[in-house]
Coordinates of N, CA and C in Angstrom, one line a residue:
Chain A
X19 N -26.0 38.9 26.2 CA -27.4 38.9 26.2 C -28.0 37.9 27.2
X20 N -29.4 38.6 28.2 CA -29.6 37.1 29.0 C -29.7 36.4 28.4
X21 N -29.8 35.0 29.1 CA -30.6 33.8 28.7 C -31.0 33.1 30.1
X22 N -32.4 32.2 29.7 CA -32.7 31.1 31.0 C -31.9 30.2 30.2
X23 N -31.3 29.6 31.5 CA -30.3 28.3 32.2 C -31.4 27.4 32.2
X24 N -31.1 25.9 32.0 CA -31.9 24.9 32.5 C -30.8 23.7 32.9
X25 N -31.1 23.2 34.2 CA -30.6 22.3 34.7 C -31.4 21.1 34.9
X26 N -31.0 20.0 34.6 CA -29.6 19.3 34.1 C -30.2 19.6 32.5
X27 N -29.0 18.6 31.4 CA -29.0 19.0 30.3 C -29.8 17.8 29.4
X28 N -29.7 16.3 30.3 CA -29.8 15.2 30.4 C -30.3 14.0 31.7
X29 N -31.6 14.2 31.8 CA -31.8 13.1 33.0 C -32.5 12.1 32.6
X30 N -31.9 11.0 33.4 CA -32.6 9.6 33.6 C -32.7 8.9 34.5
X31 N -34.5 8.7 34.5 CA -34.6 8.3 35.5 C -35.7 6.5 35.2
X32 N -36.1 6.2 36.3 CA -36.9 5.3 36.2 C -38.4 5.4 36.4
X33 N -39.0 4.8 35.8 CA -40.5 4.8 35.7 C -40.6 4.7 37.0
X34 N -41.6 5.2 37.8 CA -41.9 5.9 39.3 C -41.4 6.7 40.1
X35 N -40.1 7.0 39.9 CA -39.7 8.2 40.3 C -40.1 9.3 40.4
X36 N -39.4 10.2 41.3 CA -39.7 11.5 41.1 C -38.6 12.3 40.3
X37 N -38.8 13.1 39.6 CA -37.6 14.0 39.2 C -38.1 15.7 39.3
X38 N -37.1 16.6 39.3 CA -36.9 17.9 39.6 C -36.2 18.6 38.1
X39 N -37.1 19.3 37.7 CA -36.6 20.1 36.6 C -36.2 20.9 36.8
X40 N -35.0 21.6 36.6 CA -34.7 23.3 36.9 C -34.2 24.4 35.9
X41 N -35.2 25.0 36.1 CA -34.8 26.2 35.6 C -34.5 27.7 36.1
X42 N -33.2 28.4 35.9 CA -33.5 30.2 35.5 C -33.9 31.0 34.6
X43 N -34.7 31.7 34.9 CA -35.3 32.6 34.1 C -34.6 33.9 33.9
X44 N -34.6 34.6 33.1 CA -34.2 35.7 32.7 C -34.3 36.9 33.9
X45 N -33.7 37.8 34.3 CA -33.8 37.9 36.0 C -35.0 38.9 36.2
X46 N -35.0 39.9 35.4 CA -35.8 40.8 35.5 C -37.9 40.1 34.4
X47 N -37.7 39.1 34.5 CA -38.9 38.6 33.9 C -39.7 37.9 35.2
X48 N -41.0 38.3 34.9 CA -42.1 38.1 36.1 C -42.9 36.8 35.4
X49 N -42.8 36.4 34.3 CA -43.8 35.2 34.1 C -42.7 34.1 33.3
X50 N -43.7 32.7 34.0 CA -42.9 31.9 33.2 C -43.3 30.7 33.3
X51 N -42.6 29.9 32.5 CA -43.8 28.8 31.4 C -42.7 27.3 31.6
X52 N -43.5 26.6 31.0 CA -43.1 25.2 30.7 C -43.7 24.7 29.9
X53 N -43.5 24.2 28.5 CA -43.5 23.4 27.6 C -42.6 21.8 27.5
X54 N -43.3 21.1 26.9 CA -42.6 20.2 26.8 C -43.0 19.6 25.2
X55 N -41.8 19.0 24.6 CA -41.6 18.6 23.0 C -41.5 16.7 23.1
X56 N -42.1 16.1 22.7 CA -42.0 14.7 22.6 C -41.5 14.4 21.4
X57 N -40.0 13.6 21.3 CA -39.2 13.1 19.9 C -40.2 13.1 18.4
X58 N -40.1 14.3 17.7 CA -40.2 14.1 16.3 C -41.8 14.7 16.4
X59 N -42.5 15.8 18.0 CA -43.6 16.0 17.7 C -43.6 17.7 17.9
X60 N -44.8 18.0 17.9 CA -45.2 19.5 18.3 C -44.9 19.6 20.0
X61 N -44.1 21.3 19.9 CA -44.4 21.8 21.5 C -45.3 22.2 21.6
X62 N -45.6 21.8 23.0 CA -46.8 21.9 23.8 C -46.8 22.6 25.5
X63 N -47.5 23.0 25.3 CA -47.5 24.1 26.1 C -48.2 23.3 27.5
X64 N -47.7 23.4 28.7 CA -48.0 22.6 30.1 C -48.5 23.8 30.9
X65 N -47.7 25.1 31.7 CA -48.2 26.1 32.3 C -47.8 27.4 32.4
X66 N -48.1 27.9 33.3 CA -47.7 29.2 32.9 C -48.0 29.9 34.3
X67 N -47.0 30.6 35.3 CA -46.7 30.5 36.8 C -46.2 32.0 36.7
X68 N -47.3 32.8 37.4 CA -47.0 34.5 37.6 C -47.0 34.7 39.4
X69 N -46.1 35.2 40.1 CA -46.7 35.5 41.2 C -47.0 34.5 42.3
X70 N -46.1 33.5 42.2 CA -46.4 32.5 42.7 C -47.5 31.7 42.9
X71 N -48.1 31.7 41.8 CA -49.6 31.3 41.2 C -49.5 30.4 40.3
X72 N -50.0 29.4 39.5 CA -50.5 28.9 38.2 C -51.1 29.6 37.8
X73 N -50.8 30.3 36.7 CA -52.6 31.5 35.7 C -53.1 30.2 34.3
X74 N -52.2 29.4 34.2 CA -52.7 28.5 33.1 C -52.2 27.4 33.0
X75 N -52.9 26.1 32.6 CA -52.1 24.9 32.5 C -53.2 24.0 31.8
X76 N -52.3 23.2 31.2 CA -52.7 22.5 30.2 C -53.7 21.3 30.3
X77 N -54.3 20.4 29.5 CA -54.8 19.1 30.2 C -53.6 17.9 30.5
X78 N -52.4 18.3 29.9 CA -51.3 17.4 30.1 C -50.9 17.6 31.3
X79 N -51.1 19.0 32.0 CA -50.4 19.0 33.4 C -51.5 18.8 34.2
X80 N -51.6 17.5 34.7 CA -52.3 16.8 35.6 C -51.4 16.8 36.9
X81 N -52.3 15.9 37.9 CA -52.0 15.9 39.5 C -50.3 15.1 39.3
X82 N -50.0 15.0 38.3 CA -48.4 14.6 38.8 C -47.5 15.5 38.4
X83 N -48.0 16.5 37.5 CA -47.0 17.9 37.8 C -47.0 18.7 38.6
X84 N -46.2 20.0 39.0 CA -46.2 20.7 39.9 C -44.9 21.5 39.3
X85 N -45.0 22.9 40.0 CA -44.2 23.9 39.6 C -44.4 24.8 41.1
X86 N -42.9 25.4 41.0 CA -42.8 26.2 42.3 C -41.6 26.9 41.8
X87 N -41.3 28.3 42.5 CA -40.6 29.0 42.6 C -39.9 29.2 43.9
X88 N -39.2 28.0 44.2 CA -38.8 27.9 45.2 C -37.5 29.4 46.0
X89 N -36.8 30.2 45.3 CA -36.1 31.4 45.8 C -36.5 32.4 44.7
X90 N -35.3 33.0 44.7 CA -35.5 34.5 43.8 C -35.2 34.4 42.2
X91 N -35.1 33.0 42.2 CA -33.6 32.7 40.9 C -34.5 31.5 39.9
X92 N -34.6 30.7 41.0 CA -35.2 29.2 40.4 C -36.8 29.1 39.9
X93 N -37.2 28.2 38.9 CA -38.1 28.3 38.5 C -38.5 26.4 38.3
X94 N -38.8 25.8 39.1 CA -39.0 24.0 39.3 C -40.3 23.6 38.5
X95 N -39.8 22.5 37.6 CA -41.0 21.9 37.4 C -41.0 20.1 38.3
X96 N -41.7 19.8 38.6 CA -41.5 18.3 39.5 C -42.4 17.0 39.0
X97 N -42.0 16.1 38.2 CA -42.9 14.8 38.2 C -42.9 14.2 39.2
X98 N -44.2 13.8 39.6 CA -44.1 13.1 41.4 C -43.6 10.9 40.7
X99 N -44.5 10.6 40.0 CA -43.9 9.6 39.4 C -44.1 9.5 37.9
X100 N -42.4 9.5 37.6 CA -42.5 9.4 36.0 C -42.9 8.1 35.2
X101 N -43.5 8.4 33.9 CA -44.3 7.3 33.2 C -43.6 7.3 32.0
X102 N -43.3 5.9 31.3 CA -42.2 5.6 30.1 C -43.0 7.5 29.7
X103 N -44.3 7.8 29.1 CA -44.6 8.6 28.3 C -44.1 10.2 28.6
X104 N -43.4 10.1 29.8 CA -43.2 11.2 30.1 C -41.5 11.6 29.5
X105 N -41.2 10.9 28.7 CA -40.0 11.1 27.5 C -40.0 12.4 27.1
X106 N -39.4 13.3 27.3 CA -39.5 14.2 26.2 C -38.3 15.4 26.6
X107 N -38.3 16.1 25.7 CA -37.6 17.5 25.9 C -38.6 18.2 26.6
X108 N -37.6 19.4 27.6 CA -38.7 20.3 28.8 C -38.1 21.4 28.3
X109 N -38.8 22.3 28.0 CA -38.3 23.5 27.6 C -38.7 24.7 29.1
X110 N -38.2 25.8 29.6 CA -38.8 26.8 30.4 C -38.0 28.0 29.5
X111 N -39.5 28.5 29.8 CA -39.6 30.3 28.9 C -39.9 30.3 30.1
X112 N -39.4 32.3 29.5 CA -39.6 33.5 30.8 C -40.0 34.6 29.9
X113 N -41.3 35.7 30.5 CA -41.2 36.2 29.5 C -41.5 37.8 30.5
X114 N -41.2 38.6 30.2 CA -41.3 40.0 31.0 C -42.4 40.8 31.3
X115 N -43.4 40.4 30.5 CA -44.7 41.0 30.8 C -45.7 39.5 30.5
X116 N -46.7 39.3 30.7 CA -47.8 38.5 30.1 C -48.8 38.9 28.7
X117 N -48.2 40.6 28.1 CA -48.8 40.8 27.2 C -48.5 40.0 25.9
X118 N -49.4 39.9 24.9 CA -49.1 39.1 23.9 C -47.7 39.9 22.7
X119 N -47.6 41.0 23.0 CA -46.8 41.6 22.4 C -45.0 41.4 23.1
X120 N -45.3 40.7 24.3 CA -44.0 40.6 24.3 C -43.6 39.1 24.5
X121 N -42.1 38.9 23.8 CA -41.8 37.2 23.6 C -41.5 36.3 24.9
X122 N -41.6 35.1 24.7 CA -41.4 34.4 25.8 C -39.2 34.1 25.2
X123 N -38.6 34.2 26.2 CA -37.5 33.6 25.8 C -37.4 31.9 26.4
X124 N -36.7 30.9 25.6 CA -37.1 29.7 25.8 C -35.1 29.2 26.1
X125 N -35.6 28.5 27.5 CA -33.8 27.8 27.8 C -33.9 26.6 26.7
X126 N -32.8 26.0 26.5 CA -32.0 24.7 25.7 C -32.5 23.7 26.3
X127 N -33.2 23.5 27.2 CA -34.2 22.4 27.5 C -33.3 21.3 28.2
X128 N -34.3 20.5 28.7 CA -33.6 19.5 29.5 C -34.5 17.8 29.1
X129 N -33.5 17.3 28.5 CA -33.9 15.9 27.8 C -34.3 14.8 28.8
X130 N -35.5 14.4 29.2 CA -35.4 13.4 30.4 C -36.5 12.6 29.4
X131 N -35.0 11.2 30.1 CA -35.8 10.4 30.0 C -35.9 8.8 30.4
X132 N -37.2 8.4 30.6 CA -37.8 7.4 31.5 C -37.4 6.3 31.1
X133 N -37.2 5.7 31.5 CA -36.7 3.7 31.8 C -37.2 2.6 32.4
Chain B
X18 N -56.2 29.2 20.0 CA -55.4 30.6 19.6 C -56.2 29.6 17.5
X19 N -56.4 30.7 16.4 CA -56.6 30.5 15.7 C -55.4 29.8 14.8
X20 N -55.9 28.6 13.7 CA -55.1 27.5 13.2 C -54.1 28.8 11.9
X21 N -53.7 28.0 11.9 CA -52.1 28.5 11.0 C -51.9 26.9 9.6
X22 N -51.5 27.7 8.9 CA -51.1 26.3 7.7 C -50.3 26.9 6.9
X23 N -48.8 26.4 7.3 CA -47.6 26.4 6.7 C -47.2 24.9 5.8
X24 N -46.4 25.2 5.1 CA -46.1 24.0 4.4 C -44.7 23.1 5.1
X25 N -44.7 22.3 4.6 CA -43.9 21.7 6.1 C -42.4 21.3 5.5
X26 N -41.9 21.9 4.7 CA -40.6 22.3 4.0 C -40.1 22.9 3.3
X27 N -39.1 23.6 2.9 CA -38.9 24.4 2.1 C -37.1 24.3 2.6
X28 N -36.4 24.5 0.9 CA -35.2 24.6 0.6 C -34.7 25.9 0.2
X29 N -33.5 26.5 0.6 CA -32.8 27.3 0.3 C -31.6 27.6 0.0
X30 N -30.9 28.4 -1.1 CA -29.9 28.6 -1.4 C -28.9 29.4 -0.1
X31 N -27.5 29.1 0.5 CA -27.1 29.8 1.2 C -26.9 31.5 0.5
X32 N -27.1 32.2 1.4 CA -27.0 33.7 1.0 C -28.1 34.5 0.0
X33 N -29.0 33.6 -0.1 CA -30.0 34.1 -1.1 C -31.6 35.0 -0.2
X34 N -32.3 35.3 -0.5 CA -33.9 35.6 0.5 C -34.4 34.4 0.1
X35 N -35.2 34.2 1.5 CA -36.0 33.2 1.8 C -37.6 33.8 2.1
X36 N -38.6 33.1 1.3 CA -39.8 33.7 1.6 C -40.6 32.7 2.9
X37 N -41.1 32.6 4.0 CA -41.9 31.4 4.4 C -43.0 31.9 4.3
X38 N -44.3 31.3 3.4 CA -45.6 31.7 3.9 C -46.6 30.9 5.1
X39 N -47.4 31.7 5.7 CA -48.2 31.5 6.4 C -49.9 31.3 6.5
X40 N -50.3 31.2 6.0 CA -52.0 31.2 6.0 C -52.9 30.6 7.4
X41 N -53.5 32.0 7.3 CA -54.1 32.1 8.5 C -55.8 32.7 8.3
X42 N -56.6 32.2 7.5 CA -57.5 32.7 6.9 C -58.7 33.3 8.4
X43 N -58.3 32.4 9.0 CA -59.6 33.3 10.5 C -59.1 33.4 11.3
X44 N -58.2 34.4 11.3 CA -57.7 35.2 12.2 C -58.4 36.6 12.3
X45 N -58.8 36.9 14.2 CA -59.2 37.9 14.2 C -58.6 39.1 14.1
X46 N -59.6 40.0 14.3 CA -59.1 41.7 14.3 C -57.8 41.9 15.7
X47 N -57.9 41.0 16.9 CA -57.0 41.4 17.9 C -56.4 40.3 17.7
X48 N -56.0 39.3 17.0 CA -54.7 38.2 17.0 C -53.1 39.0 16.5
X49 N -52.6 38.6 16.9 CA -51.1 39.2 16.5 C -50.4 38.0 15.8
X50 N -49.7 38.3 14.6 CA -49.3 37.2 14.2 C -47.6 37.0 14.9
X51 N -47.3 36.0 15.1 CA -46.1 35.7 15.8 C -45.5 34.8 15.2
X52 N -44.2 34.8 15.2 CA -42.7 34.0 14.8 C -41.8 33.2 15.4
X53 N -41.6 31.9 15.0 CA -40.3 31.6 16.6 C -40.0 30.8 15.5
X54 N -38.4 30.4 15.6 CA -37.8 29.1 15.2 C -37.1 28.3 16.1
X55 N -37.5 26.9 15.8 CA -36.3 26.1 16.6 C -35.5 25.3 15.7
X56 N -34.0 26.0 16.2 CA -32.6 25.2 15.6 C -32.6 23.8 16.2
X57 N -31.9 22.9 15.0 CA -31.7 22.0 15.7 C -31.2 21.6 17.2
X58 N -32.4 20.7 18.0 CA -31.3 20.6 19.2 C -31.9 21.5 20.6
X59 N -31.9 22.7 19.5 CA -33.0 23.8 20.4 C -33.7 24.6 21.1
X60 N -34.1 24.7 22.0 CA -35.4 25.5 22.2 C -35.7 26.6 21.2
X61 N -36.6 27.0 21.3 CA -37.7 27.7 20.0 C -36.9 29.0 20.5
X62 N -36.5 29.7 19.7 CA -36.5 31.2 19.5 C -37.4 32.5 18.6
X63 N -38.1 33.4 19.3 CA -38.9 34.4 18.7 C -37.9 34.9 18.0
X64 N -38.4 35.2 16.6 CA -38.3 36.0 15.6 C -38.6 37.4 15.4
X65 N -40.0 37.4 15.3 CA -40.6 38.8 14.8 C -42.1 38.4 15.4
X66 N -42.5 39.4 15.4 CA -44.3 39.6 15.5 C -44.4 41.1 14.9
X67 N -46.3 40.6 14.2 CA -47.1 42.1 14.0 C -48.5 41.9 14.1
X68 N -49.2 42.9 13.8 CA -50.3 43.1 13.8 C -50.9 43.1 12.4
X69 N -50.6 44.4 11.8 CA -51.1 44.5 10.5 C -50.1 45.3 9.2
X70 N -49.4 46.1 10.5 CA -47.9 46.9 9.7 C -47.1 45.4 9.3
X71 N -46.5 45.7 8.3 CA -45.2 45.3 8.3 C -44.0 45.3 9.0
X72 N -43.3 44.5 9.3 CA -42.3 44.7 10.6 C -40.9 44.3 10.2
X73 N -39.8 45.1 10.3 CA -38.6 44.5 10.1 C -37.7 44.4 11.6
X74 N -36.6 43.5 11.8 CA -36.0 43.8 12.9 C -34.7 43.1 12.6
X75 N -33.9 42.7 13.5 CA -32.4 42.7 12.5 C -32.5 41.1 12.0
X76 N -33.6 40.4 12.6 CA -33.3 38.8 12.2 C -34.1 38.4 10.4
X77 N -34.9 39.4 11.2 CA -36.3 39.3 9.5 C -36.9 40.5 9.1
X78 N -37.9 40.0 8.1 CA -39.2 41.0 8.1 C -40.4 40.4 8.0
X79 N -41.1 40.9 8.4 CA -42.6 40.0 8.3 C -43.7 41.5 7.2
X80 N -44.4 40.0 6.5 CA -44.9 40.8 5.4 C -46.4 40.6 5.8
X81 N -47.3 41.5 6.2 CA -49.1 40.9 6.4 C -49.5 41.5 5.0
X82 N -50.4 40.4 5.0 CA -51.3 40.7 3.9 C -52.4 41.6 4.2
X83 N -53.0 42.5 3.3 CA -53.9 43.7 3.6 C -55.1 42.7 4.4
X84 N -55.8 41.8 3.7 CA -56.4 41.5 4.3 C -56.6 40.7 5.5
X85 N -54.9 40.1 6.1 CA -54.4 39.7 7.1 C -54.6 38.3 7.1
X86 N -54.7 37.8 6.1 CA -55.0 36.3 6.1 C -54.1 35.7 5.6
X87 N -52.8 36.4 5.5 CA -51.5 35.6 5.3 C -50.5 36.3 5.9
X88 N -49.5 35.8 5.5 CA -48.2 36.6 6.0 C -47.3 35.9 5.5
X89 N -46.1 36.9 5.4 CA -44.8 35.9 4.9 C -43.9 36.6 5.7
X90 N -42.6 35.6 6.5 CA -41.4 35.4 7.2 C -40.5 35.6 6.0
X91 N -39.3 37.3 5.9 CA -38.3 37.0 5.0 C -37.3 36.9 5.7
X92 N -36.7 36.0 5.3 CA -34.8 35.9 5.5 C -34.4 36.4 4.1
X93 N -33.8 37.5 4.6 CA -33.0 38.4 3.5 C -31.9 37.9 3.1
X94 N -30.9 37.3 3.6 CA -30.1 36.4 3.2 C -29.7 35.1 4.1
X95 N -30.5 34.5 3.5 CA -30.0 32.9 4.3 C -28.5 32.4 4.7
X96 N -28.3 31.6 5.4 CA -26.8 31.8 5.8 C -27.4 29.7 6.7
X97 N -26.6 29.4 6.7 CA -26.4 27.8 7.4 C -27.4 27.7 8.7
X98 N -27.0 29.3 9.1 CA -27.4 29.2 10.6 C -28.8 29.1 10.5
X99 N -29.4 29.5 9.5 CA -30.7 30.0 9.7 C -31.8 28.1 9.7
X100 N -31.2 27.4 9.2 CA -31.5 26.0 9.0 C -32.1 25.6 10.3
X101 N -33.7 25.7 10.4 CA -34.2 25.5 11.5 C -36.0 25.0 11.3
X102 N -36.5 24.8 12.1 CA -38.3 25.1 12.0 C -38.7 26.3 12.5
X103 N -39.6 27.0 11.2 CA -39.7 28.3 11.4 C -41.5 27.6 12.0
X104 N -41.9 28.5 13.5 CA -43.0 28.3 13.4 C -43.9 29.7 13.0
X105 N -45.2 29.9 12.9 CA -46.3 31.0 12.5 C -47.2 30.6 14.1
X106 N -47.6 31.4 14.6 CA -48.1 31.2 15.5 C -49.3 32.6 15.6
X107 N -50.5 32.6 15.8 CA -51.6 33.6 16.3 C -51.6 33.6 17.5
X108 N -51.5 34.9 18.5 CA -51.9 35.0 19.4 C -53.0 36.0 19.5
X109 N -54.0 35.8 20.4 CA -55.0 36.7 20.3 C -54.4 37.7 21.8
X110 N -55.2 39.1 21.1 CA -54.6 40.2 22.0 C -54.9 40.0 23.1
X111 N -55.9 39.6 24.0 CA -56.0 39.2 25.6 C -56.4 37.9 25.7
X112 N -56.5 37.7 27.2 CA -56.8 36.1 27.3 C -55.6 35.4 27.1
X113 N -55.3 33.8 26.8 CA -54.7 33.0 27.2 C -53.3 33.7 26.0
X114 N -52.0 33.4 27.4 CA -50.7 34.2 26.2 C -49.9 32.7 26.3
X115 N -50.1 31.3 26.4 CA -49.2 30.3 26.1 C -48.9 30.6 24.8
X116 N -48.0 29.9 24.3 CA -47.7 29.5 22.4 C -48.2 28.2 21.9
X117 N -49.2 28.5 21.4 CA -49.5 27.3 20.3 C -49.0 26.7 19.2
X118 N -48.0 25.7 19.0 CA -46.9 25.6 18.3 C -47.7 24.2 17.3
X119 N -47.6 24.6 16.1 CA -48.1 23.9 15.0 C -46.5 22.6 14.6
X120 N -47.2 22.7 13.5 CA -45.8 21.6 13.0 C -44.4 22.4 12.3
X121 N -45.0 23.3 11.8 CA -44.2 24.3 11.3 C -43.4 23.9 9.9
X122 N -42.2 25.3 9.4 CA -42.0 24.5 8.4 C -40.0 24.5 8.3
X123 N -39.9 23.1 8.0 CA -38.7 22.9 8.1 C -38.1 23.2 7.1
X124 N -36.8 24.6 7.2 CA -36.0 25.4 6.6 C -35.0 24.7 6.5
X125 N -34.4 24.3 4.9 CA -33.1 23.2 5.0 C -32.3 24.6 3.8
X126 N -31.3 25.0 4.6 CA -30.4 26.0 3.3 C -29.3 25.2 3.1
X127 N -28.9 25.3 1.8 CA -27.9 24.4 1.1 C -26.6 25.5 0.7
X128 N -25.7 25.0 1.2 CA -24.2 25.5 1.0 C -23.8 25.8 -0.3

């Protein structure tokens, strides 16, 4: 069965840094998302990237996020500099249509975290 | 997307049905009610979704209430694996399709 890939499984980095989140999406799926989960809270939804566009984003994704689809494969989320608060699990969904009837599938996430 | 109020645990026997309920008292006529769980460790996996039918598929079945202000998630037979946070989620039929992810309710099945 597909699944999105997320690269790495585990990052750490330091408070101002920049880091690179990576994800694949499911190959034949045209939209796709980013959430992120903070230890012991609700996921939360950051954006949502059709067409090499933003169609939605959150008040959490401010001017130090960024998302790009840099090839045919990858799907990047980017902190320009990370803040202790930016601890959390990053989840990327992909989902095949943007209708509400069809599911987002969600990768194993990628644990980063600030120092 | 309209609020959801699940109870925020529930215990189960291994191999038995599992009911989870949902209450969703103002949900509209175009919201779809939606399903995801996250296993420990995780990311969230969809379950099931409906509208107003009842829905089975090989993971669950989702039960709406006639007057669509509830709903129940069955696990027909619980099994170890199923030991996760089930969430309930409304989406409304157009307009914004993120997931609005509540607290949900933590599924503990006992061996």
């Amino acid at each position: 069965e597909p699944e999105v890939t997320q690269t790495p499984s585990h990052q750490v980095t330091q408070m101002g840094q920049e880091v690179i989140l990576r994800c694949v999406p499911i190959s034949n799926h045209l939209y796709f998302y980013w959430y992120r989960q903070i230890l012991g809270q609700k996921v939360e939804f950051l954006v949502s990237f059709y067409n090499n566009e933003i169609s939605e984003k959150s008040e959490i994704f401010d001017d130090q996020f960024s998302v790009e689809r840099p090839d045919g494969s990858n799907f990047t989320l980017k902190i320009r500099s990370t803040k202790l608060e930016d601890s959390a699990m990053y989840f990327c969904a992909s989902s095949e249509r943007d209708r509400v009837t069809y599911e987002q599938y969600f990768g194993p996430g990628t644990r980063l975290t600030v120092t | 997307d309209a609020k959801t109020t699940q109870p925020n645990s529930m215990e189960s026997n291994e191999e038995e049905p599992v009911h989870l309920p949902c209450n969703h008292s103002t949900i509209s006529g175009t919201d779809y009610i939606h399903w995801y769980r996250q296993l420990p460790s995780q990311g969230p996996e969809y379950v099931i979704h409906g509208l107003t039918s009842n829905v089975n598929n090989r993971m669950a079945s989702l039960a709406i209430a006639e007057d669509r202000k509830s709903s129940t998630l069955i696990l027909h037979r619980a099994t170890l694996r199923d030991a996760a946070v089930y969430y309930c989620i409304l989406r409304a039929g157009a307009g914004s399709y993120q997931l609005t992810f509540g607290k949900g309710t933590k599924l503990s099945v006992i061996p």
